[in-house]
Amino acid sequence: MKINTASALVVAAMLAISPAISIAQDAPTLYKTKCLMCHGDLGQGKPAMKAPKIAGTTKTSAEIVTLLTTGGAEKAPHIKPIAGLTPEQAKDLAGFVKGLK
């Protein structure tokens, strides 16, 4: 079986790009997939779920990043870090949360 150079380059490029595509999510999308179900679309919280309001939080961005990446909160689900969240995504998400009013 003979593989031409152009085909090999296309396959190599697709393999190199595919992990970046799965990682590259903007902060609003991350919020929708990781936070919205508990904290609401505007960060208003959901009392029925005992999920606090996060809009207007007094936590610093660094505190939010730590909470997301290492966990440490008194209540679930933030006792543990948020699965699948990179430090850069946590930083972007913290900035988004700080912007919720």
CSV table of N, CA, C and O in Angstrom, one decimal:
chain,number,residue,atom,x,y,z
A,1,MET,N,0.8,-1.2,0.0
A,1,MET,CA,0.0,0.0,0.0
A,1,MET,C,0.9,1.2,0.0
A,1,MET,O,1.8,1.4,0.8
A,2,LYS,N,0.6,2.2,-0.9
A,2,LYS,CA,1.4,3.4,-1.0
A,2,LYS,C,0.6,4.6,-0.5
A,2,LYS,O,-0.5,4.8,-0.9
A,3,ILE,N,1.2,5.4,0.3
A,3,ILE,CA,0.6,6.6,0.9
A,3,ILE,C,1.3,7.7,0.3
A,3,ILE,O,2.5,7.8,0.4
A,4,ASN,N,0.6,8.7,-0.3
A,4,ASN,CA,1.3,9.8,-0.9
A,4,ASN,C,1.6,10.8,0.2
A,4,ASN,O,1.0,10.8,1.3
A,5,THR,N,2.5,11.7,0.0
A,5,THR,CA,2.9,12.7,0.9
A,5,THR,C,1.8,13.6,1.4
A,5,THR,O,1.7,14.0,2.5
A,6,ALA,N,1.0,14.1,0.4
A,6,ALA,CA,-0.1,15.0,0.8
A,6,ALA,C,-1.1,14.3,1.7
A,6,ALA,O,-1.5,15.0,2.7
A,7,SER,N,-1.4,13.1,1.5
A,7,SER,CA,-2.4,12.4,2.4
A,7,SER,C,-1.8,12.2,3.8
A,7,SER,O,-2.4,12.4,4.8
A,8,ALA,N,-0.5,11.9,3.9
A,8,ALA,CA,0.2,11.8,5.2
A,8,ALA,C,0.2,13.1,5.9
A,8,ALA,O,0.0,13.1,7.1
A,9,LEU,N,0.4,14.2,5.2
A,9,LEU,CA,0.4,15.5,5.9
A,9,LEU,C,-1.0,15.9,6.4
A,9,LEU,O,-1.1,16.4,7.5
A,10,VAL,N,-2.0,15.6,5.6
A,10,VAL,CA,-3.4,15.8,6.1
A,10,VAL,C,-3.7,15.0,7.3
A,10,VAL,O,-4.2,15.6,8.3
A,11,VAL,N,-3.3,13.8,7.3
A,11,VAL,CA,-3.6,12.9,8.5
A,11,VAL,C,-2.8,13.5,9.7
A,11,VAL,O,-3.3,13.6,10.8
A,12,ALA,N,-1.6,13.8,9.5
A,12,ALA,CA,-0.7,14.3,10.6
A,12,ALA,C,-1.3,15.6,11.2
A,12,ALA,O,-1.3,15.8,12.4
A,13,ALA,N,-1.7,16.5,10.3
A,13,ALA,CA,-2.3,17.8,10.7
A,13,ALA,C,-3.6,17.5,11.5
A,13,ALA,O,-3.8,18.2,12.5
A,14,MET,N,-4.4,16.6,11.1
A,14,MET,CA,-5.7,16.3,11.8
A,14,MET,C,-5.4,15.8,13.2
A,14,MET,O,-6.1,16.1,14.1
A,15,LEU,N,-4.4,14.9,13.3
A,15,LEU,CA,-4.1,14.4,14.6
A,15,LEU,C,-3.5,15.4,15.5
A,15,LEU,O,-3.7,15.4,16.7
A,16,ALA,N,-2.7,16.3,14.9
A,16,ALA,CA,-2.2,17.4,15.8
A,16,ALA,C,-3.2,18.4,16.2
A,16,ALA,O,-3.1,18.9,17.3
A,17,ILE,N,-4.2,18.7,15.4
A,17,ILE,CA,-5.2,19.7,15.7
A,17,ILE,C,-6.3,19.1,16.6
A,17,ILE,O,-6.8,19.8,17.5
A,18,SER,N,-6.7,17.9,16.5
A,18,SER,CA,-7.8,17.3,17.2
A,18,SER,C,-7.7,17.5,18.7
A,18,SER,O,-8.7,17.9,19.3
A,19,PRO,N,-6.6,17.3,19.4
A,19,PRO,CA,-6.6,17.6,20.8
A,19,PRO,C,-6.8,19.0,21.2
A,19,PRO,O,-7.5,19.4,22.1
A,20,ALA,N,-6.3,19.9,20.3
A,20,ALA,CA,-6.5,21.4,20.6
A,20,ALA,C,-8.0,21.7,20.4
A,20,ALA,O,-8.5,22.6,21.1
A,21,ILE,N,-8.7,21.1,19.5
A,21,ILE,CA,-10.1,21.4,19.3
A,21,ILE,C,-10.9,21.0,20.5
A,21,ILE,O,-11.7,21.7,20.9
A,22,SER,N,-10.6,19.8,21.0
A,22,SER,CA,-11.4,19.4,22.2
A,22,SER,C,-11.1,20.2,23.4
A,22,SER,O,-11.9,20.3,24.3
A,23,ILE,N,-9.9,20.8,23.5
A,23,ILE,CA,-9.5,21.6,24.7
A,23,ILE,C,-10.0,23.0,24.6
A,23,ILE,O,-10.4,23.6,25.5
A,24,ALA,N,-9.9,23.5,23.3
A,24,ALA,CA,-10.3,24.9,23.1
A,24,ALA,C,-11.7,25.2,23.3
A,24,ALA,O,-12.5,24.9,22.4
A,25,GLN,N,-12.1,25.7,24.4
A,25,GLN,CA,-13.5,26.1,24.7
A,25,GLN,C,-13.4,27.5,25.3
A,25,GLN,O,-12.6,27.8,26.1
A,26,ASP,N,-14.3,28.4,24.9
A,26,ASP,CA,-14.3,29.7,25.5
A,26,ASP,C,-15.0,29.7,26.8
A,26,ASP,O,-15.7,28.7,27.1
A,27,ALA,N,-14.8,30.7,27.6
A,27,ALA,CA,-15.3,30.7,29.0
A,27,ALA,C,-16.9,30.6,29.0
A,27,ALA,O,-17.4,29.9,29.9
A,28,PRO,N,-17.6,31.3,28.2
A,28,PRO,CA,-19.1,31.1,28.2
A,28,PRO,C,-19.5,29.6,28.0
A,28,PRO,O,-20.4,29.1,28.6
A,29,THR,N,-18.8,29.0,27.1
A,29,THR,CA,-19.1,27.6,26.8
A,29,THR,C,-18.8,26.7,28.0
A,29,THR,O,-19.5,25.8,28.4
A,30,LEU,N,-17.6,27.0,28.6
A,30,LEU,CA,-17.2,26.2,29.8
A,30,LEU,C,-18.2,26.4,30.9
A,30,LEU,O,-18.6,25.5,31.6
A,31,TYR,N,-18.7,27.7,31.1
A,31,TYR,CA,-19.7,28.0,32.1
A,31,TYR,C,-21.0,27.1,31.8
A,31,TYR,O,-21.5,26.5,32.7
A,32,LYS,N,-21.4,27.1,30.6
A,32,LYS,CA,-22.6,26.4,30.2
A,32,LYS,C,-22.5,24.9,30.5
A,32,LYS,O,-23.4,24.3,30.9
A,33,THR,N,-21.3,24.3,30.2
A,33,THR,CA,-21.1,22.9,30.4
A,33,THR,C,-20.7,22.5,31.8
A,33,THR,O,-21.0,21.4,32.2
A,34,LYS,N,-20.1,23.4,32.6
A,34,LYS,CA,-19.6,23.0,33.9
A,34,LYS,C,-20.3,23.6,35.1
A,34,LYS,O,-20.3,23.1,36.2
A,35,CYS,N,-21.0,24.8,34.9
A,35,CYS,CA,-21.5,25.6,36.0
A,35,CYS,C,-23.0,25.9,35.9
A,35,CYS,O,-23.7,25.9,37.0
A,36,LEU,N,-23.5,26.1,34.8
A,36,LEU,CA,-24.9,26.6,34.6
A,36,LEU,C,-25.9,25.7,35.3
A,36,LEU,O,-26.9,26.2,35.9
A,37,MET,N,-25.8,24.4,35.2
A,37,MET,CA,-26.8,23.5,35.7
A,37,MET,C,-27.1,23.7,37.2
A,37,MET,O,-28.2,23.5,37.7
A,38,CYS,N,-26.1,24.2,37.9
A,38,CYS,CA,-26.2,24.4,39.4
A,38,CYS,C,-26.4,25.9,39.7
A,38,CYS,O,-27.1,26.3,40.6
A,39,HIS,N,-25.6,26.7,39.1
A,39,HIS,CA,-25.5,28.1,39.4
A,39,HIS,C,-26.4,29.0,38.6
A,39,HIS,O,-26.4,30.2,38.8
A,40,GLY,N,-27.1,28.5,37.6
A,40,GLY,CA,-28.0,29.3,36.8
A,40,GLY,C,-27.3,30.0,35.6
A,40,GLY,O,-26.1,30.2,35.6
A,41,ASP,N,-28.1,30.4,34.7
A,41,ASP,CA,-27.6,31.0,33.5
A,41,ASP,C,-26.9,32.4,33.7
A,41,ASP,O,-26.0,32.8,33.0
A,42,LEU,N,-27.3,33.1,34.8
A,42,LEU,CA,-26.7,34.4,35.1
A,42,LEU,C,-25.9,34.3,36.4
A,42,LEU,O,-25.6,35.4,37.0
A,43,GLY,N,-25.7,33.1,37.0
A,43,GLY,CA,-25.0,33.0,38.2
A,43,GLY,C,-25.8,33.3,39.4
A,43,GLY,O,-25.3,33.5,40.5
A,44,GLN,N,-27.1,33.3,39.2
A,44,GLN,CA,-28.1,33.6,40.3
A,44,GLN,C,-28.2,32.5,41.4
A,44,GLN,O,-28.8,32.8,42.4
A,45,GLY,N,-27.7,31.3,41.1
A,45,GLY,CA,-27.8,30.2,42.0
A,45,GLY,C,-29.1,29.5,41.9
A,45,GLY,O,-30.1,30.0,41.2
A,46,LYS,N,-29.2,28.4,42.5
A,46,LYS,CA,-30.5,27.6,42.5
A,46,LYS,C,-30.7,27.1,43.9
A,46,LYS,O,-30.2,26.1,44.3
A,47,PRO,N,-31.5,27.9,44.7
A,47,PRO,CA,-31.7,27.5,46.1
A,47,PRO,C,-32.3,26.1,46.3
A,47,PRO,O,-31.9,25.4,47.2
A,48,ALA,N,-33.1,25.6,45.4
A,48,ALA,CA,-33.7,24.3,45.5
A,48,ALA,C,-32.6,23.2,45.4
A,48,ALA,O,-32.7,22.1,46.0
A,49,MET,N,-31.5,23.5,44.7
A,49,MET,CA,-30.4,22.6,44.6
A,49,MET,C,-29.3,22.9,45.7
A,49,MET,O,-28.2,22.3,45.7
A,50,LYS,N,-29.5,23.9,46.5
A,50,LYS,CA,-28.6,24.4,47.5
A,50,LYS,C,-27.3,24.9,46.8
A,50,LYS,O,-26.2,24.8,47.3
A,51,ALA,N,-27.4,25.4,45.6
A,51,ALA,CA,-26.3,26.0,44.8
A,51,ALA,C,-26.3,27.5,45.0
A,51,ALA,O,-27.3,28.1,44.7
A,52,PRO,N,-25.2,28.0,45.5
A,52,PRO,CA,-25.2,29.4,45.8
A,52,PRO,C,-25.1,30.3,44.6
A,52,PRO,O,-24.7,29.9,43.5
A,53,LYS,N,-25.5,31.6,44.8
A,53,LYS,CA,-25.4,32.6,43.9
A,53,LYS,C,-23.9,32.9,43.7
A,53,LYS,O,-23.2,33.0,44.7
A,54,ILE,N,-23.4,33.0,42.5
A,54,ILE,CA,-22.0,33.3,42.3
A,54,ILE,C,-21.8,34.6,41.6
A,54,ILE,O,-20.7,35.2,41.5
A,55,ALA,N,-22.9,35.2,41.0
A,55,ALA,CA,-22.8,36.5,40.4
A,55,ALA,C,-22.5,37.5,41.5
A,55,ALA,O,-23.1,37.5,42.6
A,56,GLY,N,-21.5,38.4,41.3
A,56,GLY,CA,-21.1,39.4,42.2
A,56,GLY,C,-20.3,38.8,43.4
A,56,GLY,O,-20.2,39.4,44.4
A,57,THR,N,-19.7,37.6,43.2
A,57,THR,CA,-19.0,36.9,44.2
A,57,THR,C,-17.8,37.9,44.8
A,57,THR,O,-17.3,38.7,44.0
A,58,THR,N,-17.5,37.7,46.0
A,58,THR,CA,-16.4,38.5,46.6
A,58,THR,C,-15.1,37.7,46.5
A,58,THR,O,-14.1,38.2,46.9
A,59,LYS,N,-15.2,36.5,46.0
A,59,LYS,CA,-13.9,35.7,45.8
A,59,LYS,C,-13.1,36.3,44.8
A,59,LYS,O,-13.6,36.9,43.8
A,60,THR,N,-11.8,36.3,44.9
A,60,THR,CA,-10.9,36.8,43.9
A,60,THR,C,-10.8,35.7,42.8
A,60,THR,O,-11.2,34.6,42.9
A,61,SER,N,-10.3,36.2,41.6
A,61,SER,CA,-10.2,35.3,40.5
A,61,SER,C,-9.2,34.1,40.9
A,61,SER,O,-9.5,33.0,40.6
A,62,ALA,N,-8.2,34.4,41.7
A,62,ALA,CA,-7.2,33.4,42.1
A,62,ALA,C,-7.9,32.4,43.0
A,62,ALA,O,-7.7,31.2,42.9
A,63,GLU,N,-8.8,32.8,43.9
A,63,GLU,CA,-9.5,31.9,44.8
A,63,GLU,C,-10.5,31.0,44.0
A,63,GLU,O,-10.6,29.8,44.3
A,64,ILE,N,-11.1,31.6,42.9
A,64,ILE,CA,-12.0,30.8,42.1
A,64,ILE,C,-11.2,29.7,41.3
A,64,ILE,O,-11.5,28.6,41.2
A,65,VAL,N,-10.0,30.1,40.8
A,65,VAL,CA,-9.1,29.2,40.1
A,65,VAL,C,-8.7,28.0,41.0
A,65,VAL,O,-8.8,26.9,40.6
A,66,THR,N,-8.3,28.4,42.2
A,66,THR,CA,-7.9,27.3,43.2
A,66,THR,C,-9.1,26.4,43.5
A,66,THR,O,-8.9,25.2,43.5
A,67,LEU,N,-10.3,27.0,43.7
A,67,LEU,CA,-11.4,26.1,44.0
A,67,LEU,C,-11.7,25.2,42.8
A,67,LEU,O,-12.0,24.0,43.0
A,68,LEU,N,-11.6,25.7,41.6
A,68,LEU,CA,-11.9,24.9,40.4
A,68,LEU,C,-10.9,23.8,40.1
A,68,LEU,O,-11.2,22.7,39.7
A,69,THR,N,-9.6,24.1,40.4
A,69,THR,CA,-8.5,23.2,40.0
A,69,THR,C,-8.1,22.3,41.1
A,69,THR,O,-7.5,21.3,40.9
A,70,THR,N,-8.3,22.7,42.4
A,70,THR,CA,-7.8,21.8,43.5
A,70,THR,C,-9.0,21.4,44.4
A,70,THR,O,-8.8,20.5,45.3
A,71,GLY,N,-10.1,22.1,44.3
A,71,GLY,CA,-11.2,21.7,45.2
A,71,GLY,C,-11.0,22.4,46.5
A,71,GLY,O,-10.3,23.4,46.6
A,72,GLY,N,-11.6,21.8,47.5
A,72,GLY,CA,-11.4,22.4,48.9
A,72,GLY,C,-12.6,23.0,49.5
A,72,GLY,O,-12.6,23.5,50.6
A,73,ALA,N,-13.7,23.1,48.7
A,73,ALA,CA,-14.9,23.7,49.3
A,73,ALA,C,-15.5,22.8,50.3
A,73,ALA,O,-15.3,21.6,50.3
A,74,GLU,N,-16.4,23.3,51.2
A,74,GLU,CA,-17.0,22.5,52.2
A,74,GLU,C,-18.1,21.6,51.7
A,74,GLU,O,-18.4,20.6,52.3
A,75,LYS,N,-18.7,22.0,50.6
A,75,LYS,CA,-19.8,21.2,50.0
A,75,LYS,C,-19.5,20.7,48.6
A,75,LYS,O,-18.7,21.3,47.9
A,76,ALA,N,-20.1,19.6,48.3
A,76,ALA,CA,-20.0,19.0,46.9
A,76,ALA,C,-20.6,20.0,45.9
A,76,ALA,O,-21.5,20.7,46.4
A,77,PRO,N,-20.3,20.1,44.7
A,77,PRO,CA,-19.3,19.2,44.0
A,77,PRO,C,-17.9,19.8,44.1
A,77,PRO,O,-17.0,19.2,43.6
A,78,HIS,N,-17.7,20.9,44.7
A,78,HIS,CA,-16.4,21.6,44.7
A,78,HIS,C,-15.5,21.2,45.8
A,78,HIS,O,-14.5,21.8,46.1
A,79,ILE,N,-15.8,20.0,46.5
A,79,ILE,CA,-14.8,19.4,47.4
A,79,ILE,C,-13.6,19.0,46.6
A,79,ILE,O,-12.5,19.1,47.0
A,80,LYS,N,-13.9,18.5,45.4
A,80,LYS,CA,-12.8,18.0,44.5
A,80,LYS,C,-12.7,18.9,43.3
A,80,LYS,O,-13.6,19.7,43.0
A,81,PRO,N,-11.6,18.9,42.6
A,81,PRO,CA,-11.5,19.8,41.4
A,81,PRO,C,-12.5,19.4,40.4
A,81,PRO,O,-13.0,18.3,40.3
A,82,ILE,N,-12.8,20.3,39.5
A,82,ILE,CA,-13.7,20.1,38.4
A,82,ILE,C,-12.9,19.2,37.3
A,82,ILE,O,-11.9,19.6,36.8
A,83,ALA,N,-13.5,18.1,37.0
A,83,ALA,CA,-12.8,17.1,36.1
A,83,ALA,C,-12.7,17.7,34.7
A,83,ALA,O,-13.6,18.4,34.2
A,84,GLY,N,-11.6,17.5,34.1
A,84,GLY,CA,-11.3,17.9,32.8
A,84,GLY,C,-11.1,19.4,32.5
A,84,GLY,O,-11.1,19.8,31.4
A,85,LEU,N,-10.8,20.1,33.6
A,85,LEU,CA,-10.6,21.5,33.4
A,85,LEU,C,-9.1,21.8,33.6
A,85,LEU,O,-8.5,21.5,34.6
A,86,THR,N,-8.5,22.5,32.5
A,86,THR,CA,-7.1,22.8,32.6
A,86,THR,C,-6.9,24.1,33.4
A,86,THR,O,-7.9,24.9,33.6
A,87,PRO,N,-5.7,24.4,33.9
A,87,PRO,CA,-5.5,25.6,34.7
A,87,PRO,C,-5.9,26.9,33.8
A,87,PRO,O,-6.4,27.8,34.4
A,88,GLU,N,-5.6,26.8,32.6
A,88,GLU,CA,-5.9,28.0,31.7
A,88,GLU,C,-7.4,28.1,31.6
A,88,GLU,O,-7.9,29.3,31.6
A,89,GLN,N,-8.1,27.0,31.4
A,89,GLN,CA,-9.6,27.1,31.3
A,89,GLN,C,-10.2,27.6,32.6
A,89,GLN,O,-11.1,28.4,32.7
A,90,ALA,N,-9.6,27.2,33.8
A,90,ALA,CA,-10.1,27.6,35.1
A,90,ALA,C,-9.9,29.2,35.2
A,90,ALA,O,-10.7,29.9,35.7
A,91,LYS,N,-8.7,29.6,34.7
A,91,LYS,CA,-8.5,31.1,34.7
A,91,LYS,C,-9.5,31.9,33.9
A,91,LYS,O,-10.0,32.9,34.3
A,92,ASP,N,-9.8,31.3,32.7
A,92,ASP,CA,-10.8,32.0,31.8
A,92,ASP,C,-12.1,31.9,32.5
A,92,ASP,O,-12.9,32.9,32.4
A,93,LEU,N,-12.5,30.8,33.1
A,93,LEU,CA,-13.8,30.6,33.7
A,93,LEU,C,-13.9,31.6,34.9
A,93,LEU,O,-15.0,32.2,35.1
A,94,ALA,N,-12.9,31.7,35.7
A,94,ALA,CA,-12.9,32.6,36.8
A,94,ALA,C,-13.1,34.1,36.4
A,94,ALA,O,-13.9,34.8,37.0
A,95,GLY,N,-12.5,34.5,35.3
A,95,GLY,CA,-12.8,35.8,34.7
A,95,GLY,C,-14.2,36.0,34.3
A,95,GLY,O,-14.8,37.0,34.5
A,96,PHE,N,-14.8,34.9,33.7
A,96,PHE,CA,-16.2,35.0,33.3
A,96,PHE,C,-17.1,35.1,34.5
A,96,PHE,O,-18.0,36.0,34.5
A,97,VAL,N,-16.8,34.3,35.5
A,97,VAL,CA,-17.6,34.4,36.7
A,97,VAL,C,-17.5,35.7,37.4
A,97,VAL,O,-18.5,36.3,37.9
A,98,LYS,N,-16.3,36.3,37.4
A,98,LYS,CA,-16.2,37.6,38.0
A,98,LYS,C,-16.9,38.7,37.3
A,98,LYS,O,-17.3,39.7,37.8
A,99,GLY,N,-17.2,38.4,36.0
A,99,GLY,CA,-18.0,39.4,35.2
A,99,GLY,C,-19.5,39.3,35.4
A,99,GLY,O,-20.2,40.1,34.9
A,100,LEU,N,-20.0,38.2,36.0
A,100,LEU,CA,-21.4,38.1,36.3
A,100,LEU,C,-21.8,39.1,37.3
A,100,LEU,O,-21.2,39.1,38.4
A,101,LYS,N,-22.9,39.8,37.1
A,101,LYS,CA,-23.3,40.8,38.0
A,101,LYS,C,-24.8,40.5,38.4
A,101,LYS,O,-25.6,40.1,37.7
